[in-house]
Structure formats: structure tokens, C-alpha cells
PDB file of C-alpha atoms in Angstrom:
ATOM      1  CA  UNK A 169     247.193 -68.016 230.633  1.00  0.00           C
ATOM      2  CA  UNK A 170     247.603 -65.736 227.610  1.00  0.00           C
ATOM      3  CA  UNK A 171     247.884 -68.734 225.320  1.00  0.00           C
ATOM      4  CA  UNK A 172     244.690 -70.220 226.715  1.00  0.00           C
ATOM      5  CA  UNK A 173     242.851 -66.956 226.111  1.00  0.00           C
ATOM      6  CA  UNK A 174     244.138 -66.835 222.529  1.00  0.00           C
ATOM      7  CA  UNK A 175     243.108 -70.443 222.013  1.00  0.00           C
ATOM      8  CA  UNK A 176     239.629 -69.746 223.418  1.00  0.00           C
ATOM      9  CA  UNK A 177     239.154 -66.668 221.232  1.00  0.00           C
ATOM     10  CA  UNK A 178     240.322 -68.536 218.147  1.00  0.00           C
ATOM     11  CA  UNK A 179     238.145 -71.544 218.850  1.00  0.00           C
ATOM     12  CA  UNK A 180     235.025 -69.433 219.327  1.00  0.00           C
ATOM     13  CA  UNK A 181     235.847 -66.708 216.818  1.00  0.00           C
ATOM     14  CA  UNK A 182     232.434 -67.281 215.225  1.00  0.00           C
ATOM     15  CA  UNK A 183     230.996 -65.280 218.118  1.00  0.00           C
ATOM     16  CA  UNK A 184     231.724 -62.058 216.210  1.00  0.00           C
ATOM     17  CA  UNK A 185     228.361 -62.261 214.460  1.00  0.00           C
ATOM     18  CA  UNK A 186     226.544 -61.844 217.791  1.00  0.00           C
ATOM     19  CA  UNK A 187     227.619 -58.198 217.804  1.00  0.00           C
ATOM     20  CA  UNK A 188     224.543 -57.704 215.611  1.00  0.00           C
ATOM     21  CA  UNK A 189     222.423 -57.789 218.767  1.00  0.00           C
ATOM     22  CA  UNK A 190     223.969 -54.472 219.840  1.00  0.00           C
ATOM     23  CA  UNK A 191     223.045 -52.867 216.512  1.00  0.00           C
ATOM     24  CA  UNK A 192     219.529 -54.287 216.772  1.00  0.00           C
ATOM     25  CA  UNK A 193     219.054 -53.130 220.373  1.00  0.00           C
ATOM     26  CA  UNK A 194     220.155 -49.556 219.607  1.00  0.00           C
ATOM     27  CA  UNK A 195     218.047 -49.310 216.454  1.00  0.00           C
ATOM     28  CA  UNK A 196     214.986 -50.790 218.150  1.00  0.00           C
ATOM     29  CA  UNK A 197     215.371 -48.476 221.153  1.00  0.00           C
ATOM     30  CA  UNK A 198     215.464 -45.518 218.771  1.00  0.00           C
ATOM     31  CA  UNK A 199     212.236 -46.658 217.106  1.00  0.00           C
ATOM     32  CA  UNK A 200     210.524 -47.169 220.457  1.00  0.00           C
ATOM     33  CA  UNK A 201     211.369 -43.604 221.417  1.00  0.00           C
ATOM     34  CA  UNK A 202     210.409 -41.958 218.119  1.00  0.00           C
ATOM     35  CA  UNK A 203     207.359 -43.951 216.971  1.00  0.00           C
ATOM     36  CA  UNK A 204     204.817 -43.034 219.644  1.00  0.00           C
ATOM     37  CA  UNK A 205     201.765 -41.178 218.359  1.00  0.00           C
ATOM     38  CA  UNK A 206     201.891 -40.524 214.640  1.00  0.00           C
ATOM     39  CA  UNK A 207     201.808 -43.915 212.931  1.00  0.00           C
ATOM     40  CA  UNK A 208     199.779 -46.072 210.554  1.00  0.00           C
ATOM     41  CA  UNK A 209     197.257 -48.229 212.406  1.00  0.00           C
ATOM     42  CA  UNK A 210     197.537 -51.988 211.871  1.00  0.00           C
ATOM     43  CA  UNK A 211     194.243 -53.831 212.191  1.00  0.00           C
ATOM     44  CA  UNK A 212     192.322 -56.755 210.701  1.00  0.00           C
ATOM     45  CA  UNK A 213     188.674 -57.598 211.328  1.00  0.00           C
ATOM     46  CA  UNK A 214     189.623 -60.978 212.765  1.00  0.00           C
ATOM     47  CA  UNK A 215     191.575 -59.215 215.543  1.00  0.00           C
ATOM     48  CA  UNK A 216     188.289 -58.188 217.162  1.00  0.00           C
ATOM     49  CA  UNK A 217     187.219 -61.829 217.552  1.00  0.00           C
ATOM     50  CA  UNK A 218     190.358 -62.956 219.358  1.00  0.00           C
ATOM     51  CA  UNK A 219     189.875 -62.754 223.153  1.00  0.00           C
ATOM     52  CA  UNK A 220     192.452 -61.466 225.573  1.00  0.00           C
ATOM     53  CA  UNK A 221     193.874 -64.412 227.555  1.00  0.00           C
ATOM     54  CA  UNK A 222     196.477 -63.376 230.092  1.00  0.00           C
ATOM     55  CA  UNK A 223     197.961 -66.833 230.744  1.00  0.00           C
ATOM     56  CA  UNK A 224     199.646 -66.614 227.345  1.00  0.00           C
ATOM     57  CA  UNK A 225     202.144 -64.265 228.973  1.00  0.00           C
ATOM     58  CA  UNK A 226     204.007 -67.441 230.003  1.00  0.00           C
ATOM     59  CA  UNK A 227     204.931 -68.696 226.510  1.00  0.00           C
ATOM     60  CA  UNK A 228     205.358 -65.105 225.338  1.00  0.00           C
ATOM     61  CA  UNK A 229     208.136 -64.548 227.880  1.00  0.00           C
ATOM     62  CA  UNK A 230     209.582 -68.018 227.282  1.00  0.00           C
ATOM     63  CA  UNK A 231     210.428 -66.799 223.792  1.00  0.00           C
ATOM     64  CA  UNK A 232     213.472 -64.980 225.156  1.00  0.00           C
ATOM     65  CA  UNK A 233     214.933 -68.177 226.612  1.00  0.00           C
ATOM     66  CA  UNK A 234     213.866 -70.225 223.585  1.00  0.00           C
ATOM     67  CA  UNK A 235     215.864 -68.071 221.176  1.00  0.00           C
ATOM     68  CA  UNK A 236     218.820 -67.483 223.494  1.00  0.00           C
ATOM     69  CA  UNK A 237     219.259 -71.161 224.376  1.00  0.00           C
ATOM     70  CA  UNK A 238     219.110 -72.166 220.714  1.00  0.00           C
ATOM     71  CA  UNK A 239     221.794 -69.655 219.734  1.00  0.00           C
ATOM     72  CA  UNK A 240     224.047 -70.689 222.630  1.00  0.00           C
ATOM     73  CA  UNK A 241     223.578 -74.416 221.997  1.00  0.00           C
ATOM     74  CA  UNK A 242     224.431 -74.199 218.308  1.00  0.00           C
ATOM     75  CA  UNK A 243     227.289 -71.824 219.119  1.00  0.00           C
ATOM     76  CA  UNK A 244     229.040 -74.563 221.070  1.00  0.00           C
ATOM     77  CA  UNK A 245     227.740 -77.685 219.301  1.00  0.00           C
ATOM     78  CA  UNK A 246     227.504 -76.976 215.567  1.00  0.00           C
ATOM     79  CA  UNK A 247     229.105 -73.917 213.992  1.00  0.00           C
ATOM     80  CA  UNK A 248     227.523 -74.477 210.568  1.00  0.00           C
ATOM     81  CA  UNK A 249     223.983 -74.680 211.970  1.00  0.00           C
ATOM     82  CA  UNK A 250     224.815 -71.762 214.256  1.00  0.00           C
ATOM     83  CA  UNK A 251     225.628 -69.573 211.257  1.00  0.00           C
ATOM     84  CA  UNK A 252     222.459 -70.677 209.470  1.00  0.00           C
ATOM     85  CA  UNK A 253     220.336 -69.828 212.497  1.00  0.00           C
ATOM     86  CA  UNK A 254     222.008 -66.436 212.946  1.00  0.00           C
ATOM     87  CA  UNK A 255     221.619 -65.582 209.262  1.00  0.00           C
ATOM     88  CA  UNK A 256     217.959 -66.560 209.439  1.00  0.00           C
ATOM     89  CA  UNK A 257     217.298 -64.542 212.601  1.00  0.00           C
ATOM     90  CA  UNK A 258     219.325 -61.459 211.736  1.00  0.00           C
ATOM     91  CA  UNK A 259     218.027 -61.145 208.180  1.00  0.00           C
ATOM     92  CA  UNK A 260     214.423 -61.088 209.380  1.00  0.00           C
ATOM     93  CA  UNK A 261     215.204 -58.761 212.267  1.00  0.00           C
ATOM     94  CA  UNK A 262     216.850 -56.335 209.853  1.00  0.00           C
ATOM     95  CA  UNK A 263     213.824 -56.409 207.567  1.00  0.00           C
ATOM     96  CA  UNK A 264     211.661 -55.644 210.597  1.00  0.00           C
ATOM     97  CA  UNK A 265     213.818 -52.653 211.556  1.00  0.00           C
ATOM     98  CA  UNK A 266     213.793 -51.255 208.028  1.00  0.00           C
ATOM     99  CA  UNK A 267     210.018 -51.673 207.683  1.00  0.00           C
ATOM    100  CA  UNK A 268     209.411 -49.998 211.048  1.00  0.00           C
ATOM    101  CA  UNK A 269     211.711 -47.132 210.108  1.00  0.00           C
ATOM    102  CA  UNK A 270     210.203 -46.317 206.705  1.00  0.00           C
ATOM    103  CA  UNK A 271     206.616 -47.176 207.675  1.00  0.00           C
ATOM    104  CA  UNK A 272     205.922 -46.211 211.312  1.00  0.00           C
ATOM    105  CA  UNK A 273     202.997 -48.285 212.562  1.00  0.00           C
ATOM    106  CA  UNK A 274     201.173 -49.459 215.661  1.00  0.00           C
ATOM    107  CA  UNK A 275     197.828 -50.702 216.935  1.00  0.00           C
ATOM    108  CA  UNK A 276     195.061 -50.013 219.472  1.00  0.00           C
ATOM    109  CA  UNK A 277     194.231 -53.622 220.343  1.00  0.00           C
ATOM    110  CA  UNK A 278     195.292 -53.665 223.972  1.00  0.00           C
ATOM    111  CA  UNK A 279     192.481 -53.777 226.550  1.00  0.00           C
ATOM    112  CA  UNK A 280     191.946 -50.473 228.354  1.00  0.00           C
ATOM    113  CA  UNK A 281     190.612 -52.164 231.485  1.00  0.00           C
ATOM    114  CA  UNK A 282     191.449 -55.605 232.859  1.00  0.00           C
ATOM    115  CA  UNK A 283     188.412 -57.543 234.042  1.00  0.00           C
ATOM    116  CA  UNK A 284     190.488 -59.834 236.264  1.00  0.00           C
ATOM    117  CA  UNK A 285     193.294 -59.395 238.767  1.00  0.00           C
ATOM    118  CA  UNK A 286     195.896 -62.142 239.052  1.00  0.00           C
ATOM    119  CA  UNK A 287     199.622 -62.741 238.692  1.00  0.00           C
ATOM    120  CA  UNK A 288     199.365 -63.133 234.920  1.00  0.00           C
ATOM    121  CA  UNK A 289     197.560 -59.803 234.599  1.00  0.00           C
ATOM    122  CA  UNK A 290     200.333 -58.190 236.635  1.00  0.00           C
ATOM    123  CA  UNK A 291     202.917 -59.691 234.286  1.00  0.00           C
ATOM    124  CA  UNK A 292     201.030 -58.397 231.258  1.00  0.00           C
ATOM    125  CA  UNK A 293     200.812 -54.928 232.781  1.00  0.00           C
ATOM    126  CA  UNK A 294     204.566 -55.010 233.292  1.00  0.00           C
ATOM    127  CA  UNK A 295     205.045 -56.020 229.663  1.00  0.00           C
ATOM    128  CA  UNK A 296     202.796 -53.223 228.437  1.00  0.00           C
ATOM    129  CA  UNK A 297     204.817 -50.707 230.451  1.00  0.00           C
ATOM    130  CA  UNK A 298     208.149 -51.588 228.822  1.00  0.00           C
ATOM    131  CA  UNK A 299     206.933 -52.471 225.325  1.00  0.00           C
ATOM    132  CA  UNK A 300     204.937 -49.973 223.292  1.00  0.00           C
ATOM    133  CA  UNK A 301     202.200 -51.142 220.858  1.00  0.00           C
ATOM    134  CA  UNK A 302     204.278 -49.937 217.915  1.00  0.00           C
ATOM    135  CA  UNK A 303     206.821 -51.428 215.496  1.00  0.00           C
ATOM    136  CA  UNK A 304     204.893 -54.621 214.916  1.00  0.00           C
ATOM    137  CA  UNK A 305     205.435 -56.367 211.604  1.00  0.00           C
ATOM    138  CA  UNK A 306     206.718 -58.758 210.653  1.00  0.00           C
ATOM    139  CA  UNK A 307     206.378 -60.049 214.206  1.00  0.00           C
ATOM    140  CA  UNK A 308     209.843 -60.933 215.513  1.00  0.00           C
ATOM    141  CA  UNK A 309     208.311 -63.202 218.152  1.00  0.00           C
ATOM    142  CA  UNK A 310     206.680 -65.197 215.362  1.00  0.00           C
ATOM    143  CA  UNK A 311     209.570 -65.054 212.920  1.00  0.00           C
ATOM    144  CA  UNK A 312     212.325 -65.980 215.375  1.00  0.00           C
ATOM    145  CA  UNK A 313     210.258 -68.783 216.913  1.00  0.00           C
ATOM    146  CA  UNK A 314     209.844 -70.355 213.489  1.00  0.00           C
ATOM    147  CA  UNK A 315     213.552 -69.849 212.833  1.00  0.00           C
ATOM    148  CA  UNK A 316     214.595 -71.638 216.019  1.00  0.00           C
ATOM    149  CA  UNK A 317     212.233 -74.532 215.355  1.00  0.00           C
ATOM    150  CA  UNK A 318     213.570 -74.906 211.806  1.00  0.00           C
ATOM    151  CA  UNK A 319     217.121 -74.986 213.176  1.00  0.00           C
ATOM    152  CA  UNK A 320     216.122 -77.740 215.606  1.00  0.00           C
ATOM    153  CA  UNK A 321     214.389 -79.736 212.861  1.00  0.00           C
ATOM    154  CA  UNK A 322     217.377 -79.503 210.496  1.00  0.00           C
ATOM    155  CA  UNK A 323     220.057 -80.292 213.063  1.00  0.00           C
ATOM    156  CA  UNK A 324     221.854 -83.587 212.475  1.00  0.00           C
ATOM    157  CA  UNK A 325     222.796 -83.750 216.145  1.00  0.00           C
ATOM    158  CA  UNK A 326     219.147 -83.478 217.196  1.00  0.00           C
ATOM    159  CA  UNK A 327     217.610 -85.748 214.549  1.00  0.00           C
ATOM    160  CA  UNK A 328     217.036 -88.552 217.066  1.00  0.00           C
ATOM    161  CA  UNK A 329     215.616 -86.237 219.739  1.00  0.00           C
ATOM    162  CA  UNK A 330     211.946 -86.601 218.788  1.00  0.00           C
ATOM    163  CA  UNK A 331     210.749 -85.389 222.186  1.00  0.00           C
ATOM    164  CA  UNK A 332     212.789 -82.213 221.749  1.00  0.00           C
ATOM    165  CA  UNK A 333     211.375 -81.571 218.286  1.00  0.00           C
ATOM    166  CA  UNK A 334     207.829 -82.038 219.545  1.00  0.00           C
ATOM    167  CA  UNK A 335     208.471 -79.782 222.501  1.00  0.00           C
ATOM    168  CA  UNK A 336     209.977 -77.162 220.202  1.00  0.00           C
ATOM    169  CA  UNK A 337     206.934 -77.292 217.951  1.00  0.00           C
ATOM    170  CA  UNK A 338     204.537 -76.887 220.879  1.00  0.00           C
ATOM    171  CA  UNK A 339     206.513 -73.978 222.294  1.00  0.00           C
ATOM    172  CA  UNK A 340     206.768 -72.306 218.891  1.00  0.00           C
ATOM    173  CA  UNK A 341     203.021 -72.667 218.356  1.00  0.00           C
ATOM    174  CA  UNK A 342     202.160 -71.329 221.807  1.00  0.00           C
ATOM    175  CA  UNK A 343     204.470 -68.343 221.347  1.00  0.00           C
ATOM    176  CA  UNK A 344     202.856 -67.494 218.020  1.00  0.00           C
ATOM    177  CA  UNK A 345     199.401 -67.778 219.585  1.00  0.00           C
ATOM    178  CA  UNK A 346     200.475 -65.661 222.560  1.00  0.00           C
ATOM    179  CA  UNK A 347     201.236 -62.652 220.364  1.00  0.00           C
ATOM    180  CA  UNK A 348     197.551 -62.471 219.422  1.00  0.00           C
ATOM    181  CA  UNK A 349     195.916 -63.519 222.709  1.00  0.00           C
ATOM    182  CA  UNK A 350     197.952 -60.922 224.624  1.00  0.00           C
ATOM    183  CA  UNK A 351     196.958 -58.271 222.063  1.00  0.00           C
ATOM    184  CA  UNK A 352     200.618 -57.616 221.377  1.00  0.00           C
ATOM    185  CA  UNK A 353     200.169 -58.159 217.665  1.00  0.00           C
ATOM    186  CA  UNK A 354     197.542 -58.102 214.978  1.00  0.00           C
ATOM    187  CA  UNK A 355     196.915 -61.212 212.900  1.00  0.00           C
ATOM    188  CA  UNK A 356     198.512 -59.193 210.094  1.00  0.00           C
ATOM    189  CA  UNK A 357     201.812 -59.151 212.014  1.00  0.00           C
ATOM    190  CA  UNK A 358     201.653 -62.911 212.451  1.00  0.00           C
ATOM    191  CA  UNK A 359     200.930 -63.500 208.775  1.00  0.00           C
ATOM    192  CA  UNK A 360     203.789 -61.277 207.646  1.00  0.00           C
ATOM    193  CA  UNK A 361     206.086 -62.978 210.163  1.00  0.00           C
ATOM    194  CA  UNK A 362     205.194 -66.370 208.695  1.00  0.00           C
ATOM    195  CA  UNK A 363     205.677 -65.130 205.136  1.00  0.00           C
ATOM    196  CA  UNK A 364     209.099 -63.713 206.004  1.00  0.00           C
ATOM    197  CA  UNK A 365     210.036 -67.044 207.610  1.00  0.00           C
ATOM    198  CA  UNK A 366     208.965 -68.979 204.508  1.00  0.00           C
ATOM    199  CA  UNK A 367     211.067 -66.744 202.282  1.00  0.00           C
ATOM    200  CA  UNK A 368     214.148 -67.139 204.479  1.00  0.00           C
ATOM    201  CA  UNK A 369     213.572 -70.876 204.753  1.00  0.00           C
ATOM    202  CA  UNK A 370     213.885 -71.214 200.982  1.00  0.00           C
ATOM    203  CA  UNK A 371     217.155 -69.265 201.091  1.00  0.00           C
ATOM    204  CA  UNK A 372     218.771 -70.861 204.135  1.00  0.00           C
ATOM    205  CA  UNK A 373     217.450 -74.425 204.303  1.00  0.00           C
ATOM    206  CA  UNK A 374     215.358 -75.526 201.303  1.00  0.00           C
ATOM    207  CA  UNK A 375     217.957 -74.476 198.729  1.00  0.00           C
ATOM    208  CA  UNK A 376     220.648 -76.496 200.472  1.00  0.00           C
ATOM    209  CA  UNK A 377     218.320 -79.506 200.720  1.00  0.00           C
ATOM    210  CA  UNK A 378     217.675 -79.392 196.983  1.00  0.00           C
ATOM    211  CA  UNK A 379     221.409 -79.228 196.268  1.00  0.00           C
ATOM    212  CA  UNK A 380     222.058 -82.166 198.596  1.00  0.00           C
ATOM    213  CA  UNK A 381     219.288 -84.181 196.935  1.00  0.00           C
ATOM    214  CA  UNK A 382     220.782 -83.566 193.501  1.00  0.00           C
ATOM    215  CA  UNK A 383     224.108 -84.769 194.858  1.00  0.00           C
ATOM    216  CA  UNK A 384     222.482 -88.008 196.046  1.00  0.00           C
ATOM    217  CA  UNK A 385     220.907 -88.561 192.629  1.00  0.00           C
ATOM    218  CA  UNK A 386     224.227 -87.986 190.877  1.00  0.00           C
ATOM    219  CA  UNK A 387     225.892 -90.460 193.193  1.00  0.00           C
ATOM    220  CA  UNK A 388     223.232 -93.066 192.427  1.00  0.00           C
ATOM    221  CA  UNK A 389     223.690 -92.497 188.703  1.00  0.00           C
ATOM    222  CA  UNK A 390     227.452 -92.904 189.046  1.00  0.00           C
ATOM    223  CA  UNK A 391     227.001 -96.168 190.944  1.00  0.00           C
ATOM    224  CA  UNK A 392     224.514 -97.413 188.342  1.00  0.00           C
ATOM    225  CA  UNK A 393     226.965 -96.550 185.573  1.00  0.00           C
ATOM    226  CA  UNK A 394     229.762 -98.483 187.258  1.00  0.00           C
ATOM    227  CA  UNK A 395     227.516-101.497 187.542  1.00  0.00           C
TER     228      UNK A 395
END
């Protein structure tokens, strides 16, 4: 039994990096408790033209499963892609924590009164109770959704799963939209989340693709030289 445990721990030793979630949870909880009233207000004019649509609570909450399932799947199926995804996610999440710490911020976009009463409204009210309208940018919902979709798109094991890639894109898009239609985030938070994702993409995925492409060209030149 002891040998099996040792074998299991050795085989999945790459799980150590997931301890970051504990650091993130503690740091985020601290920010939620300390950033309450005195903060810089985040707002863009376009925010006032975006309606509140409660049904978007569904994709918003699906984000938790979307990210968790991706991490778990790559954990067991592809260690290299798992590390890339974790680096992508954790780097952006750390930037978010640092920004929120040095620049306390929040918004006043949430509706004061709900004009309708349905199950989705009840779910939104529950969300509002546990999540304060502070610590907003770059939006982690936006950033992590893009990160998961990029991991899916760059996975060799999923390259033939076109239906999965399309589904991932639709879910990612709906999650991003949900942050604005639920008045959880300003458009500014979404933009900064996208910018952060683009920057990390160039570091985690695009750079490697360029190196691989150069390798292909060198190989072609070598073959041409032999001929």
C-alpha cells in the first residue's frame, strides 16, 4: 500500500503547483475584507448602455467548472500543456492581486432595484451577497476563460475535437459577455483582461510556435541541402 502511495505521489508530483490556489484564496479574501468603501471608481461611458440581463448568471457560474475541468483534464492527460495553462492562469491572477492591492478600486454599476423576480434574479442576488463590487481588473473571469480556450486550441490531443473547440469558444464568449450584462464588471475590466491575456499568450504560446516554425524551416533547408 505504501509503495502504491509513493508511486501515485511521484506520478502526479506536478500537482504541487496547485498550491497557488491557497495563496490566491487567502490574498483575495484579504482584499475583499479591506477594500470596501474607500476605492477608485472604475467606469466607462459605454457601461451605461449595457443592459442588465439576469440569464447571464448561467454562463457566469459555469466559469468555475470551465476552469476547474480544464486544469484537471490537462493534469491527467498532458503535463506539458497543464504547466502552460497553470503558468498562464497564475501569472494573470497574480497581476490582478497586485493591482488590486496597490490600487484599490470598485464600481457602482449594480442595479439598486430588480424589475423582475425569477430564479435567475435570485441567483444574481446570491452572487452579489458573496462577491463585492471591488477588485475588478483585469477581470479574472475574462482572463482565465481566454486562457482555458487557448489551452484547448493548442492541445495536440484535442486538435481533432472540433466540436469541443467550438463549444469552448461559445462558452468563453458567453462568460466574457456575462461579466458586463450582470454588472459585475466594467468594460474597462474586460479590456484589461483581454490585454493581459494577449501579453501572456505571446509569452506562453506564440513564442513557442515561432520557435517550432523556425525548426521546421531549418529541417526543410537541411533536406534541400541533402538533395
